[in-house]
Coordinates of C-alpha atoms in Angstrom, one line a residue:
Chain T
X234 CA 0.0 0.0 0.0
X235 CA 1.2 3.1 -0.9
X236 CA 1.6 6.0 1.8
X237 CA 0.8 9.8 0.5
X238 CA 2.8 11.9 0.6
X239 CA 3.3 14.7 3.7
X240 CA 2.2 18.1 2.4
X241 CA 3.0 20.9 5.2
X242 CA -0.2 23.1 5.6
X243 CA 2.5 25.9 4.5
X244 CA 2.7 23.9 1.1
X245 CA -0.8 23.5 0.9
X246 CA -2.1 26.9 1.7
X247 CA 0.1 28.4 -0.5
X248 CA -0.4 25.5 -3.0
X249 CA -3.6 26.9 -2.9
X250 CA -3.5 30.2 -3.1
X251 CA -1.1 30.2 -6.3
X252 CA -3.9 27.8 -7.6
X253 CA -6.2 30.9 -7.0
X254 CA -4.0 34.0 -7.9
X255 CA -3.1 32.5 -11.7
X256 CA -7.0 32.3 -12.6
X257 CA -7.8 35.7 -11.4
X258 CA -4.6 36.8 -13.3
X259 CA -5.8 35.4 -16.5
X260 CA -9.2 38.0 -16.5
X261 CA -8.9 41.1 -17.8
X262 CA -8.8 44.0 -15.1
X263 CA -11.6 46.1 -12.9
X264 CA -11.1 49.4 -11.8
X265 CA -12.6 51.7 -9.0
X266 CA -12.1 55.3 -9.4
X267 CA -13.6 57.7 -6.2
X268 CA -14.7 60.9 -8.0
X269 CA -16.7 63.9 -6.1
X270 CA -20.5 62.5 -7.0
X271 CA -19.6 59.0 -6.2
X272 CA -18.3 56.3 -7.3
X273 CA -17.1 54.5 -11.0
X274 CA -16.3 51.2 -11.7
X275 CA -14.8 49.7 -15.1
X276 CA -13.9 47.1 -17.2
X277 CA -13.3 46.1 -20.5
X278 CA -15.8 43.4 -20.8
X279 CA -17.1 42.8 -24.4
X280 CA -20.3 41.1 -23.4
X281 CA -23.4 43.2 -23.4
X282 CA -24.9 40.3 -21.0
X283 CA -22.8 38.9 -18.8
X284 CA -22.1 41.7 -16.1
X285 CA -19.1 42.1 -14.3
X286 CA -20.6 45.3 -12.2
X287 CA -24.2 44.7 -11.0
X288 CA -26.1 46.2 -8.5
X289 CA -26.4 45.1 -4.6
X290 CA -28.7 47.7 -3.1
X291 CA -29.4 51.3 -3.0
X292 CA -25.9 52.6 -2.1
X293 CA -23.8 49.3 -2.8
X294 CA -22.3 47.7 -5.9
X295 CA -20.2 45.0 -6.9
X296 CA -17.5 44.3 -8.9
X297 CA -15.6 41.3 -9.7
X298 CA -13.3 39.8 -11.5
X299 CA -12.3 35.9 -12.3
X300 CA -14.7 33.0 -13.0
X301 CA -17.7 33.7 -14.1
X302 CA -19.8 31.2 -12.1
X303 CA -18.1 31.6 -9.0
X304 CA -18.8 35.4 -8.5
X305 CA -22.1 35.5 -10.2
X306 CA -23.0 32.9 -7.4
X307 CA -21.3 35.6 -4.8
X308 CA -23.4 38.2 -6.0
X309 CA -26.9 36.7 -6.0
X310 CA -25.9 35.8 -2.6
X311 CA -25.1 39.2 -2.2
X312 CA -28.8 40.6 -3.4
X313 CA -30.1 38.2 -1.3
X314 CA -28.3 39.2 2.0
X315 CA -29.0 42.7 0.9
X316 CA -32.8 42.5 0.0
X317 CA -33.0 40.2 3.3
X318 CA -31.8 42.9 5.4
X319 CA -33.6 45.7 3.9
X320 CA -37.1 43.6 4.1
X321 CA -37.1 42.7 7.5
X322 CA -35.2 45.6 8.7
X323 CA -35.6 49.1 6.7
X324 CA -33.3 49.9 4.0
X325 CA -31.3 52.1 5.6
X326 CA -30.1 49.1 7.6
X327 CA -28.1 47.6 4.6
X328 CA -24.0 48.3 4.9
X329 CA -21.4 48.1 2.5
X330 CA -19.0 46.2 6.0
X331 CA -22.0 44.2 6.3
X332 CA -21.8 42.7 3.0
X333 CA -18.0 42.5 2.7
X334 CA -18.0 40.9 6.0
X335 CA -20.6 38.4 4.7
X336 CA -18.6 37.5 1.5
X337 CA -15.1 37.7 4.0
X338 CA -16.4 34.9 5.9
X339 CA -17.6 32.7 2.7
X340 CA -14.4 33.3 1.0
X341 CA -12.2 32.8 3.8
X342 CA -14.5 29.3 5.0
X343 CA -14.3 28.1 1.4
X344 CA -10.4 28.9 1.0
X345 CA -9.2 26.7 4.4
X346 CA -11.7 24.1 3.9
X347 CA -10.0 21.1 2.3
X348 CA -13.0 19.7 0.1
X349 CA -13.4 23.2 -1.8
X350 CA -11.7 23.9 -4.7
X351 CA -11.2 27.8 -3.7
X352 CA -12.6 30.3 -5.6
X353 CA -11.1 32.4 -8.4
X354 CA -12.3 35.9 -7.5
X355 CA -11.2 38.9 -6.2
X356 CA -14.3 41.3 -5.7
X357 CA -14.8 45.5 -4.6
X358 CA -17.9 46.2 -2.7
X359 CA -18.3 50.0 -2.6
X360 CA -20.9 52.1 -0.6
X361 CA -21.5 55.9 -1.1
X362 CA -22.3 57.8 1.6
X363 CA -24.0 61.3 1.5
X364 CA -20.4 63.3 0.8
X365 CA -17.4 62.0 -0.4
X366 CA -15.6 61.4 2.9
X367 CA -18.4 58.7 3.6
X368 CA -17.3 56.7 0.7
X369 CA -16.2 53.1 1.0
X370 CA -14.3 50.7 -0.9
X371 CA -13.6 47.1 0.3
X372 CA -11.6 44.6 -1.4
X373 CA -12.2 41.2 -1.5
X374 CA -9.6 38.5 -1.6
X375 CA -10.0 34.5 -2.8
X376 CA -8.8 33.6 0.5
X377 CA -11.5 36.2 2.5
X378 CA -9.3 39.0 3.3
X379 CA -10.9 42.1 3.5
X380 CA -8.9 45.5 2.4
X381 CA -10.2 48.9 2.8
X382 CA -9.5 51.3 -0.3
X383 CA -9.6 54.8 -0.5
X384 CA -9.6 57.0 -4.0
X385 CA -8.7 54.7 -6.4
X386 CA -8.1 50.6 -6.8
X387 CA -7.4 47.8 -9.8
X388 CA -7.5 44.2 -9.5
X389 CA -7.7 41.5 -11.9
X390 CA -4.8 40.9 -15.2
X391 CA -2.3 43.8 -15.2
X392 CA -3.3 45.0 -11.8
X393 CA -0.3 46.0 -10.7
X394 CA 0.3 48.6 -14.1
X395 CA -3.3 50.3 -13.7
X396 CA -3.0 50.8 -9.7
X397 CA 0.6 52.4 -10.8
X398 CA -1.3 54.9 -13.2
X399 CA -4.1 55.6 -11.1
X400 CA -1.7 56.3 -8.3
X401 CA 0.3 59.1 -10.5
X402 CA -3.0 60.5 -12.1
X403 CA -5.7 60.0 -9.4
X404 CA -6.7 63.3 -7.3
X405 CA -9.7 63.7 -4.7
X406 CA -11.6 66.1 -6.6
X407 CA -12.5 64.2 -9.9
X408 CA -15.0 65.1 -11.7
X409 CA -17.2 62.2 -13.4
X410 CA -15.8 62.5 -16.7
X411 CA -12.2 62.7 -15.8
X412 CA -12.7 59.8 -13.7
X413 CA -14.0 58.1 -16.5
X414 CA -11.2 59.3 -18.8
X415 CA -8.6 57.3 -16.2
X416 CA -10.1 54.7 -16.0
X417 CA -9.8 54.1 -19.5
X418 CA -6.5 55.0 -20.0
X419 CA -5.6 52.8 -17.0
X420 CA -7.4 49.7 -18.2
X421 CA -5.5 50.6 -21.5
X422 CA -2.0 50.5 -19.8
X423 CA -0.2 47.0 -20.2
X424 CA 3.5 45.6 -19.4
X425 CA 3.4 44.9 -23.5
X426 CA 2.2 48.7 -24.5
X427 CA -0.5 50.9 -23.9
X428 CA -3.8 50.6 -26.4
X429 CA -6.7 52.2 -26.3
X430 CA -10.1 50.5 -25.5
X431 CA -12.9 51.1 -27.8
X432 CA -15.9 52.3 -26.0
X433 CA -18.5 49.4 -27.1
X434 CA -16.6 46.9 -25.1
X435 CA -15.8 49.1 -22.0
X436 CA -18.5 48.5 -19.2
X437 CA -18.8 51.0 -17.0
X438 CA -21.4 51.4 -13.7
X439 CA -21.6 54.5 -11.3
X440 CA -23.4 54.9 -8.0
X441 CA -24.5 58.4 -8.3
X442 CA -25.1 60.6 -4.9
X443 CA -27.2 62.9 -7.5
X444 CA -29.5 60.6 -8.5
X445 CA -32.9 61.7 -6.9
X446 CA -33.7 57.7 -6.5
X447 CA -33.1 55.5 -3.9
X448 CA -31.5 53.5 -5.6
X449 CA -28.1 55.1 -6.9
X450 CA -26.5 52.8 -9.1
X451 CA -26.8 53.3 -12.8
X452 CA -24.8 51.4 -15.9
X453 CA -23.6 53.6 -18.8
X454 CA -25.0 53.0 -22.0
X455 CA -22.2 53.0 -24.8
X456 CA -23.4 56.2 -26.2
X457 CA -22.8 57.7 -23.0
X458 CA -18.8 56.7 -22.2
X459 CA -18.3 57.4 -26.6
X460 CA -19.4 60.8 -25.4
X461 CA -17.5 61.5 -22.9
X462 CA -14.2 59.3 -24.0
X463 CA -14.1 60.9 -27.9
X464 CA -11.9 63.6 -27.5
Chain F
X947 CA -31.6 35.0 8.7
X948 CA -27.6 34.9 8.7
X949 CA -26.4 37.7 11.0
X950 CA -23.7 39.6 10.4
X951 CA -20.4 38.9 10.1
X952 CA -21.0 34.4 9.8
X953 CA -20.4 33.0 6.6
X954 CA -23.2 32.9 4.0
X955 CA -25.5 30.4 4.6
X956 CA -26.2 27.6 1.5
X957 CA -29.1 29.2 0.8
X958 CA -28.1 32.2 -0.3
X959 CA -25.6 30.5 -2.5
X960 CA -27.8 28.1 -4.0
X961 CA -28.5 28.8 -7.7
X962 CA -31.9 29.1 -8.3
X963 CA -34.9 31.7 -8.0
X964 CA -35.0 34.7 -9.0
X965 CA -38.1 35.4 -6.5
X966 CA -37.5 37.1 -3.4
X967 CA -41.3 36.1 -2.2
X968 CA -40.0 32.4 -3.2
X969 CA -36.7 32.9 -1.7
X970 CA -38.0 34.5 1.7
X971 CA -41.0 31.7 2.1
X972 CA -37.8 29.4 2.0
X973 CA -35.7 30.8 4.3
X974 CA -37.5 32.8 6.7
X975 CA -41.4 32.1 6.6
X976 CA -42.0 34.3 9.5
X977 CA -41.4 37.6 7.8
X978 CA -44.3 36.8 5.3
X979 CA -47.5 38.7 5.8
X980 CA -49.7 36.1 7.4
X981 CA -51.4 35.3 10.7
X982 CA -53.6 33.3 12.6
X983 CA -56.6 33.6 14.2
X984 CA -60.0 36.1 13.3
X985 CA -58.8 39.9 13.1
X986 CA -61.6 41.4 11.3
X987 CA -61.6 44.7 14.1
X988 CA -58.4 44.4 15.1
X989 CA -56.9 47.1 12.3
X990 CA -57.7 49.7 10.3
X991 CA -59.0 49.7 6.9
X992 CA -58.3 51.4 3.7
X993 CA -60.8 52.7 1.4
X994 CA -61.2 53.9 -2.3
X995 CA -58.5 53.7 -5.0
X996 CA -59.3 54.7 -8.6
X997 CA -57.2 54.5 -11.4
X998 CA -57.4 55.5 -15.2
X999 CA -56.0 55.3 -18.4
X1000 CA -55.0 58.9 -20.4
X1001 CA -53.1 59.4 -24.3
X1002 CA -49.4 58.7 -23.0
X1003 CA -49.9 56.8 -19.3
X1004 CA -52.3 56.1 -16.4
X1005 CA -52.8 57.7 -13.1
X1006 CA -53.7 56.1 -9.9
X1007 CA -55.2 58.2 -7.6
X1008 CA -56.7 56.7 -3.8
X1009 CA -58.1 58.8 -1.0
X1010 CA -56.2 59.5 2.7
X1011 CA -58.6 58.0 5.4
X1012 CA -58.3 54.9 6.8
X1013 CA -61.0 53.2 9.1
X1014 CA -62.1 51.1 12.1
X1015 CA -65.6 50.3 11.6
X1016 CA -67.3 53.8 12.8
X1017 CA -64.1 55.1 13.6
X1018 CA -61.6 57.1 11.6
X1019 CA -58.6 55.8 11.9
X1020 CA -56.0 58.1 9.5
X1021 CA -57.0 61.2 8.0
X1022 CA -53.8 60.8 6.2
X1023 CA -52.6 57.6 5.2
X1024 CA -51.1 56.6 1.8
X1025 CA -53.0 53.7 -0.5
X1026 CA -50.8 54.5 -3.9
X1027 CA -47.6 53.2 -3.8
X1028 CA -44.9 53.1 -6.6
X1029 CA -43.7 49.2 -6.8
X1030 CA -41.2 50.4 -9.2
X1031 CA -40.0 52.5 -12.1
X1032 CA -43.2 52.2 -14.2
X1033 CA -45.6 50.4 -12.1
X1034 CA -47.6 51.4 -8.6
X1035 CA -50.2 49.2 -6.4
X1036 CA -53.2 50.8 -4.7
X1037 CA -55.0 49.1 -1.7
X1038 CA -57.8 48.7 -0.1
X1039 CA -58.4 46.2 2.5
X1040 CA -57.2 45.6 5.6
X1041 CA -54.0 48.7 5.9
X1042 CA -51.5 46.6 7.8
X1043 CA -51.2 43.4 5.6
X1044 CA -52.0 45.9 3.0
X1045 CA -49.2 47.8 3.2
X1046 CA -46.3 44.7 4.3
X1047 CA -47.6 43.2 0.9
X1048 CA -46.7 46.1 -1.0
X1049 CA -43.6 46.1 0.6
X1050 CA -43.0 42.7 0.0
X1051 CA -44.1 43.2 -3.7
X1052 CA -41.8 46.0 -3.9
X1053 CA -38.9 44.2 -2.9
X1054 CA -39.7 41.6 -5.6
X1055 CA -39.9 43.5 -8.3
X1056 CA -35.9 45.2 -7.5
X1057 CA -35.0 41.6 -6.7
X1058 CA -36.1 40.1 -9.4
X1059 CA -34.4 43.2 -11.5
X1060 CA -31.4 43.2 -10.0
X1061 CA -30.4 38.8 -10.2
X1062 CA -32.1 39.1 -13.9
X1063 CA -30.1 42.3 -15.1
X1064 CA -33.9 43.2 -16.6
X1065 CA -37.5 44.2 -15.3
X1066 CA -40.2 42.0 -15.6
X1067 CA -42.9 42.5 -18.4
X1068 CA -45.6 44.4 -16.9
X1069 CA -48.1 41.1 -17.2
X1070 CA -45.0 39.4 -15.4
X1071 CA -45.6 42.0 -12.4
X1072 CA -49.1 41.9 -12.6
X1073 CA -49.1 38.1 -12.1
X1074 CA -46.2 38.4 -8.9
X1075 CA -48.6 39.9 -7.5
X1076 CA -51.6 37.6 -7.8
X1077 CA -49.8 35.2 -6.5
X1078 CA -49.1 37.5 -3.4
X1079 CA -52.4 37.8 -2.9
X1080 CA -53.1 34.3 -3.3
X1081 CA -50.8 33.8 -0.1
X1082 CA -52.8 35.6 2.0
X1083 CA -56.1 34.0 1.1
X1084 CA -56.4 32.0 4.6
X1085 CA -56.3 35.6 5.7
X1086 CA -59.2 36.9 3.5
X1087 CA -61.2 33.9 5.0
X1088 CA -60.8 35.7 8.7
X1089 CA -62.2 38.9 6.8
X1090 CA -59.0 40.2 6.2
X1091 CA -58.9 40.7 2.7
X1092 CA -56.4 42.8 0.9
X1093 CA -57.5 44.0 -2.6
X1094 CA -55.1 45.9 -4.4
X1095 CA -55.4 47.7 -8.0
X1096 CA -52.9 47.7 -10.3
X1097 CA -51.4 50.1 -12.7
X1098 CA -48.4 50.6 -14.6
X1099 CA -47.2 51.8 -18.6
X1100 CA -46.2 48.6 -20.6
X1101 CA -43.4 49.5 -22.0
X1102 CA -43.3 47.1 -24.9
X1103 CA -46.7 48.6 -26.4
X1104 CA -46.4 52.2 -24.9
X1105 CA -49.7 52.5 -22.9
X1106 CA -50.6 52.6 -19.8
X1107 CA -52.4 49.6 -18.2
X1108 CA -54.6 49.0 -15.0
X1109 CA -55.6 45.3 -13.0
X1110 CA -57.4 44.4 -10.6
X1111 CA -58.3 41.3 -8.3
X1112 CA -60.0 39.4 -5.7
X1113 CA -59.4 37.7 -2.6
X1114 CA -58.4 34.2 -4.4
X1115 CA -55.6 36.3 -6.4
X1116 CA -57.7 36.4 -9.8
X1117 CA -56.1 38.7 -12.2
X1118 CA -58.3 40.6 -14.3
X1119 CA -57.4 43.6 -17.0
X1120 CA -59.6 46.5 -17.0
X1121 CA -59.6 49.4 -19.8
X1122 CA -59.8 52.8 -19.4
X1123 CA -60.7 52.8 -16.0
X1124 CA -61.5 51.1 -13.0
X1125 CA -61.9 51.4 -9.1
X1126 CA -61.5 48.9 -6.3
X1127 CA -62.8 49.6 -2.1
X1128 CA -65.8 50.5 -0.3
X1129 CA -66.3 53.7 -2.2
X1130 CA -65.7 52.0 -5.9
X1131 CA -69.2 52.0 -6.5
X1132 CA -69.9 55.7 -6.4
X1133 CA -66.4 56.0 -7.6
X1134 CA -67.2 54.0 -10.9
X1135 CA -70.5 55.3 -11.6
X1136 CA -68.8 58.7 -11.9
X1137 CA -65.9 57.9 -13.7
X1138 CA -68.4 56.5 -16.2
X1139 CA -69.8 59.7 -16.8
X1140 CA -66.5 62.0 -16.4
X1141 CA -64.5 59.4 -18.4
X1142 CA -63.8 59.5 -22.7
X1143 CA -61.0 58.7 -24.9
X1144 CA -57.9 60.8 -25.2
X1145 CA -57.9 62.9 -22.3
X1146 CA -55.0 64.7 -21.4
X1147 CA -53.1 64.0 -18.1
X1148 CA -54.8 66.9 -16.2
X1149 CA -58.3 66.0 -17.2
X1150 CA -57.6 62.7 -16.2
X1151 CA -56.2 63.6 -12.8
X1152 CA -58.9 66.0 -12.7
X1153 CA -61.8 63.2 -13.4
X1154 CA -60.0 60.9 -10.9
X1155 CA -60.5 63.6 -8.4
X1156 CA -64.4 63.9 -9.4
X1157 CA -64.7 59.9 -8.9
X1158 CA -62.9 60.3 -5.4
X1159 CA -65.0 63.6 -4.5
X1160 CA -68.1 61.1 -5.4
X1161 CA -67.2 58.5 -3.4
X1162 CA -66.6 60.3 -0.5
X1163 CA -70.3 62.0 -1.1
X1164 CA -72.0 58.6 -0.4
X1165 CA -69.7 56.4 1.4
X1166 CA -68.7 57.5 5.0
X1167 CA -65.4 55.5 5.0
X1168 CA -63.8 57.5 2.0
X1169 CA -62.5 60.4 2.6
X1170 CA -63.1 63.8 0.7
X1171 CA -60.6 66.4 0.1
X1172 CA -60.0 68.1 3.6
X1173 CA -59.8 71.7 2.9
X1174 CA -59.2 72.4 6.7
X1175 CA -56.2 70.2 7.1
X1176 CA -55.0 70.8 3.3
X1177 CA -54.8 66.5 3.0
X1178 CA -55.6 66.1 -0.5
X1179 CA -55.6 62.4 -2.7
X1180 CA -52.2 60.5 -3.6
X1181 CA -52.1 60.7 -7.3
X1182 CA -49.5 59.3 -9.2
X1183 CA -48.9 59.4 -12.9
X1184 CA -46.6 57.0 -14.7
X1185 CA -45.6 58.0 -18.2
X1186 CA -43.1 56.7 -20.6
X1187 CA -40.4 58.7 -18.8
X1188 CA -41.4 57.1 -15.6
X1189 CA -43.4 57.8 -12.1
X1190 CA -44.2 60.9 -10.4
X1191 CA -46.5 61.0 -7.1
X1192 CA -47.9 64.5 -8.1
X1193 CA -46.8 67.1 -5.8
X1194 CA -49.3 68.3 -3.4
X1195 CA -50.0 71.6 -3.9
X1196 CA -50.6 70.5 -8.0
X1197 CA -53.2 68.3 -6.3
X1198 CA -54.0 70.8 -3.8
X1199 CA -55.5 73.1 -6.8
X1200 CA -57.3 70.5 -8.6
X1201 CA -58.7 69.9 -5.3
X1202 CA -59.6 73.3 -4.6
X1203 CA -61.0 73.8 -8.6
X1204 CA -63.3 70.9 -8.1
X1205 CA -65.0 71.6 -4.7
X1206 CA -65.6 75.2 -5.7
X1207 CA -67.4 73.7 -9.1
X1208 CA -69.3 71.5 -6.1
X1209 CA -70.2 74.7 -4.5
X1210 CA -72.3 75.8 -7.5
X1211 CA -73.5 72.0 -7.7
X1212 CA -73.4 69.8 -5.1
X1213 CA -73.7 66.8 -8.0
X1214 CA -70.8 67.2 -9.8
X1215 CA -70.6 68.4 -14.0
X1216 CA -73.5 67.5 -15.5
X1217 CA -73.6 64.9 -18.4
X1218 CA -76.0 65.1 -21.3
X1219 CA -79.1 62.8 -21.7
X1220 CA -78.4 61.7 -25.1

């Protein structure tokens, strides 16, 4: 009889999370950009269909990045907690930390458990608040860790390029259209040249503090982000 | 309910419905609007809601008081409720279970928007909510029936549509026009005489006053509009561009134009005999 082999939980963990980290890498990127009247998110996601920023609630989205299934399942989950909460509560009673701590806890219990194959995904849950200092941006790791970001934030393939660009062009009063600009430019910036996205397959989502509804996220039709991206 | 901060329960990461209303029966049966036991006194009761049909949309108006048997129980309470974008619910019926279902139906229409990335069709919406009402029909046998009316602008054809039910949760379209509570009688009667094809959105709001004015003449559990207090009707108007609850002092003048017509004659505008 054969005996296996001793892994060390060292080994296996970070077995793991390699495992993890090289399948988020693969996906194309997500930013966050903080501007004065809330809060963007983009990607460059050809798919009319298949979101990668939805909606949670009135003041929270979601954005994510990796395998499809794994954080469409996370975020129906997530309208689930959210409409939960709001139902039996009021919906003033649904948080951003809430949420992130919700999906910190499944991530985290999904990474350490030994009969999961851990999940691919790195998410952003953002929550605006009524002025820009109120603002929140969590990230979420495929092993449950939980960051707090503030301004500006990329994860996904080439991460590390767009933070870098975002970090040199980012200021804390943006307007919506500049914010929009960067993003672009910083989802356009690779290690093998810079290109420039075309607008039809950019997919861009805001949570607007303007808005007069409740609710305060709203996607951008292509018309709108050709507007504002054709020079 | 998972509280904060434990992981997600399976539930919630279950593929599956797209239904809050399924979803919540599931997972936390208590927080559906249902009872036991023989109520009938026990809460207050909505009155008249009247709806119509105009070139471009459909307004829903409903009155502000609320009873308990002789008693009056709100002077101002709000039957007409937006369930979404292009859709709102009036009710009559028992105000409590009234009110939790519209909340209820509320939350499944965002739900149900938000997991499909689209709305539902407005018949889609219309049957949600039959089925809502359905749920609560063990509850309509204790006498405490909720009734709602239902209005919204289907997008797909561009005009606006209204529906009402009964206790059992049967759906049934109505054109032009249509009223549901105590008052809908009167209500009805006038709106038959006040009501023609291609009014414009005032006239209809103004009409839908008229029915309301009616109803409160002969039925002591609607009220009128309450010149003292300045409480006039909820009226909202949903359009192709959307929903508006008119604001009140729009309403308030309306209000005002149709009482002082009422001062000349008590009756209302006369219709012609032939």
């Amino acid at each position: 009889m054969s005996m296996p082999f001793y892994v060390s939980p060292e080994q296996l963990m970070k077995d793991r999370a390699d495992f993890a980290r090289k399948g988020i890498a693969r996906g194309r990127g997500v930013v966050v950009i903080q501007y004065t009247d809330g809060v963007l998110f983009a990607t460059e996601n050809p798919s009319a269909a298949l979101h990668k920023i939805s909606e949670i609630y009135d003041r929270i989205a979601f954005a994510a990045v990796g395998r499809y299934n794994e954080f469409e399942n996370l975020r129906i989950a997530g309208v689930r907690l959210a409409d939960m909460r709001g139902y039996s509560y009021d919906r003033r009673d649904v948080s951003g930390r809430g949420l992130a701590n919700a999906y910190a806890q499944t991530l985290g219990t999904i990474f350490s458990s030994g009969g999961e194959k851990p999940y691919e995904v790195e998410l952003f849950v953002a929550e605006i608040g009524d002025a820009q200092g109120a603002d929140q941006i969590y990230r979420l790791t495929f092993d449950g860790q939980v960051a707090d970001e503030h301004g500006f934030a990329a994860m996904g393939g080439a991460a590390d390029v767009a933070t870098a660009h975002l970090a040199e062009h980012w200021h804390d009063q943006m307007s919506f259209e500049e914010a929009l600009q960067l993003a672009a430019t910083a989802l356009g910036r690779n290690d093998a040249g810079d290109r420039t996205i075309p607008a039809r397959d950019l997919e861009v989502a805001i949570l607007d503090r303007t808005r007069p509804q409740a609710r305060k996220f709203r996607r951008l039709a292509d018309e709108a982000v050709n507007a504002v991206l054709t020079p | 309910m998972s509280t904060n901060g434990a992981r997600l329960d399976a539930a919630y990461l279950r593929p599956g419905t797209s239904s809050f209303a399924e979803f919540l029966a599931s997972q936390a049966p208590q927080l559906l609007p249902r009872g036991n036991g023989d109520f009938t006194d026990l809460a207050p009761h909505g009155t008249t809601i009247v709806a119509a049909t105009f070139e471009g949309g459909v307004v829903m108006a409903g009155d502000r008081r609320a009873t308990m048997g002789n008693i009056i129980a709100q002077r101002d309470i709000q039957k007409v409720y937006a369930s979404d974008e292009f859709s709102c619910v009036g009710i009559a019926g028992t105000a409590g279970l009234a009110v939790e279902m519209v909340r209820l139906f509320q939350t499944e229409l965002e739900h149900y928007e938000k997991i499909e990335g689209s709305s539902l069709s407005i018949d889609g919406k219309a049957n949600r909510l039959a089925a809502l009402i359905r749920g609560n029909l063990s509850m309509a046998m204790q006498g405490l029936a909720v009734v709602p009316l239902f209005a919204g602008y289907d997008l797909d054809r561009a005009y606006g549509r209204i529906f009402s039910y009964d206790a059992t949760g049967g759906r049934y379209e109505e054109h032009s026009f249509h009223s549901v509570g105590s008052g809908s009688m009167f209500a009805r009667g006038s709106l038959k005489k006040l009501y023609r094809e291609g009014l414009t959105q005032s006239e209809c709001v103004t009409a839908l006053v008229q029915a309301l004015y009616d109803a409160a003449d002969d039925d002591s559990a609607t009220g009128g509009p309450d010149l003292a207090r300045r409480i006039f009707p909820v009226v909202n108007v949903i359009t192709a561009d959307g929903q508006v609850r008119l604001p009140d002092d729009e309403v308030a003048q309306i209000a005002d134009t149709v009482v002082a017509a009422r001062m000349q004659r008590p009756d209302g505008p006369a219709a012609s005999l032939t």
